mmCIF file of C-alpha atoms in Angstrom:
data_model
loop_
_atom_site.group_PDB
_atom_site.id
_atom_site.type_symbol
_atom_site.label_atom_id
_atom_site.label_comp_id
_atom_site.label_asym_id
_atom_site.label_seq_id
_atom_site.Cartn_x
_atom_site.Cartn_y
_atom_site.Cartn_z
ATOM 1 C CA MET A 1 110.029 97.058 97.055
ATOM 2 C CA ALA A 2 108.299 96.940 93.617
ATOM 3 C CA ARG A 3 103.894 95.930 94.251
ATOM 4 C CA PRO A 4 103.156 92.375 92.780
ATOM 5 C CA ALA A 5 100.694 92.740 89.648
ATOM 6 C CA PRO A 6 96.867 92.941 89.791
ATOM 7 C CA LEU A 7 95.559 89.741 89.487
ATOM 8 C CA SER A 8 92.867 88.496 87.466
ATOM 9 C CA THR A 9 89.277 88.553 87.421
ATOM 10 C CA ASP A 10 89.256 84.553 87.473
ATOM 11 C CA GLU A 11 92.636 84.136 90.087
ATOM 12 C CA ILE A 12 90.316 86.689 92.462
ATOM 13 C CA THR A 13 87.242 84.539 91.928
ATOM 14 C CA GLU A 14 89.720 81.335 92.707
ATOM 15 C CA ALA A 15 91.313 83.557 95.523
ATOM 16 C CA LEU A 16 87.575 84.455 97.051
ATOM 17 C CA ARG A 17 86.544 80.929 97.153
ATOM 18 C CA GLY A 18 89.156 80.204 100.305
ATOM 19 C CA LEU A 19 87.828 84.019 101.632
ATOM 20 C CA PRO A 20 84.009 83.550 102.112
ATOM 21 C CA ALA A 21 83.328 86.710 104.008
ATOM 22 C CA TRP A 22 84.740 88.568 101.198
ATOM 23 C CA ALA A 23 83.226 90.009 98.384
ATOM 24 C CA LEU A 24 84.759 91.704 95.183
ATOM 25 C CA ALA A 25 82.618 94.839 94.668
ATOM 26 C CA ASP A 26 84.088 98.131 92.952
ATOM 27 C CA GLY A 27 87.091 97.397 92.168
ATOM 28 C CA ALA A 28 88.355 96.337 95.927
ATOM 29 C CA ILE A 29 87.793 93.082 97.656
ATOM 30 C CA ARG A 30 85.477 93.778 101.394
ATOM 31 C CA ARG A 31 84.124 92.325 104.267
ATOM 32 C CA THR A 32 82.102 93.836 106.992
ATOM 33 C CA VAL A 33 83.158 92.646 110.355
ATOM 34 C CA THR A 34 79.992 93.681 113.400
ATOM 35 C CA ALA A 35 81.853 93.691 116.426
ATOM 36 C CA PRO A 36 80.164 92.853 120.096
ATOM 37 C CA THR A 37 80.570 96.998 120.623
ATOM 38 C CA PHE A 38 82.167 100.087 119.447
ATOM 39 C CA LEU A 39 85.598 99.834 121.233
ATOM 40 C CA ALA A 40 85.997 96.086 120.506
ATOM 41 C CA GLY A 41 85.284 97.477 116.551
ATOM 42 C CA VAL A 42 87.862 100.061 116.767
ATOM 43 C CA GLU A 43 90.355 97.905 118.692
ATOM 44 C CA LEU A 44 90.021 95.643 116.047
ATOM 45 C CA VAL A 45 90.777 98.591 112.823
ATOM 46 C CA ARG A 46 94.083 99.243 115.603
ATOM 47 C CA GLN A 47 95.175 95.505 115.506
ATOM 48 C CA VAL A 48 94.588 95.256 111.325
ATOM 49 C CA ALA A 49 96.441 99.085 111.530
ATOM 50 C CA ALA A 50 99.423 97.327 113.032
ATOM 51 C CA VAL A 51 99.451 94.746 110.650
ATOM 52 C CA ALA A 52 98.941 97.490 107.925
ATOM 53 C CA GLU A 53 101.672 99.211 109.198
ATOM 54 C CA GLU A 54 103.795 95.721 109.098
ATOM 55 C CA MET A 55 103.100 94.877 105.808
ATOM 56 C CA ASP A 56 103.076 99.129 104.034
ATOM 57 C CA HIS A 57 99.891 98.015 102.685
ATOM 58 C CA HIS A 58 96.471 100.008 103.661
ATOM 59 C CA PRO A 59 93.244 98.828 103.661
ATOM 60 C CA ASP A 60 90.236 101.758 103.406
ATOM 61 C CA ILE A 61 88.559 100.947 106.430
ATOM 62 C CA ASP A 62 84.338 102.754 107.100
ATOM 63 C CA ILE A 63 83.355 102.217 110.849
ATOM 64 C CA ARG A 64 80.167 103.067 111.441
ATOM 65 C CA TRP A 65 78.897 102.255 115.432
ATOM 66 C CA ARG A 66 79.469 98.355 115.798
ATOM 67 C CA ARG A 67 80.132 97.660 111.949
ATOM 68 C CA VAL A 68 84.057 97.865 110.287
ATOM 69 C CA THR A 69 84.308 97.404 106.864
ATOM 70 C CA PHE A 70 87.591 96.957 105.226
ATOM 71 C CA ALA A 71 88.165 97.773 101.685
ATOM 72 C CA LEU A 72 91.502 96.445 99.795
ATOM 73 C CA SER A 73 93.191 96.730 96.437
ATOM 74 C CA THR A 74 96.765 97.636 95.684
ATOM 75 C CA HIS A 75 96.418 101.522 94.967
ATOM 76 C CA ASP A 76 99.806 101.434 93.380
ATOM 77 C CA ALA A 77 98.724 98.634 91.547
ATOM 78 C CA GLY A 78 95.694 99.142 89.558
ATOM 79 C CA GLY A 79 93.927 96.530 91.266
ATOM 80 C CA ILE A 80 93.603 93.486 93.457
ATOM 81 C CA THR A 81 97.103 91.332 94.068
ATOM 82 C CA VAL A 82 98.359 89.435 96.023
ATOM 83 C CA LEU A 83 98.965 91.880 99.417
ATOM 84 C CA ASP A 84 95.432 92.258 99.468
ATOM 85 C CA LEU A 85 94.560 88.545 99.507
ATOM 86 C CA GLU A 86 97.675 87.941 102.553
ATOM 87 C CA GLN A 87 95.995 91.137 104.048
ATOM 88 C CA ALA A 88 92.476 89.325 104.081
ATOM 89 C CA ARG A 89 93.829 86.411 105.348
ATOM 90 C CA ALA A 90 94.998 88.220 108.242
ATOM 91 C CA ILE A 91 92.020 90.432 109.065
ATOM 92 C CA ASP A 92 90.020 87.311 109.087
ATOM 93 C CA GLY A 93 92.266 86.199 111.863
ATOM 94 C CA LEU A 94 91.675 88.809 113.927
ATOM 95 C CA ALA A 95 88.086 89.248 113.656
ATOM 96 C CA ARG A 96 87.609 85.844 114.595
ATOM 97 C CA ALA A 97 89.600 86.054 117.695
ATOM 98 C CA LEU A 98 87.085 89.355 117.821
ATOM 99 C CA ASP A 99 84.239 87.613 120.208
ATOM 100 C CA GLY A 100 81.271 87.465 117.992
ATOM 101 C CA GLY A 101 83.255 89.063 114.898
ATOM 102 C CA ALA A 102 82.524 86.138 112.655
#
C-alpha cells in the first residue's frame, strides 16, 4: 500500500486545532499522557499497539513511570501524513477512556 504524501506545515497546524493535546516538535506530532498508575500506562501502550498493528502504522513510544509520550510521523513518507492524524485521534480516544488520562 502506498503511503500518503506528507502534509504541509499549514495543513498540520490546521489539523492540530482539532487535536489540542498534540504539538508539532522535531518533525513529529507529540503528546504525553499521564496515567493513574504505571500498569495503566503500560495497558494504554498495549491498546495503542493493537491500533498500530491494525493500521500498519507504528508510533514512537516512550514510557517513563506513569508518563507515556507518543510521537507520530510517517517515516517512509518523510513527514506527517493523514495516517498520523488518524492515529492521534485514536490515541486521544484511548487516553480519554483511561482514568485520569486526559
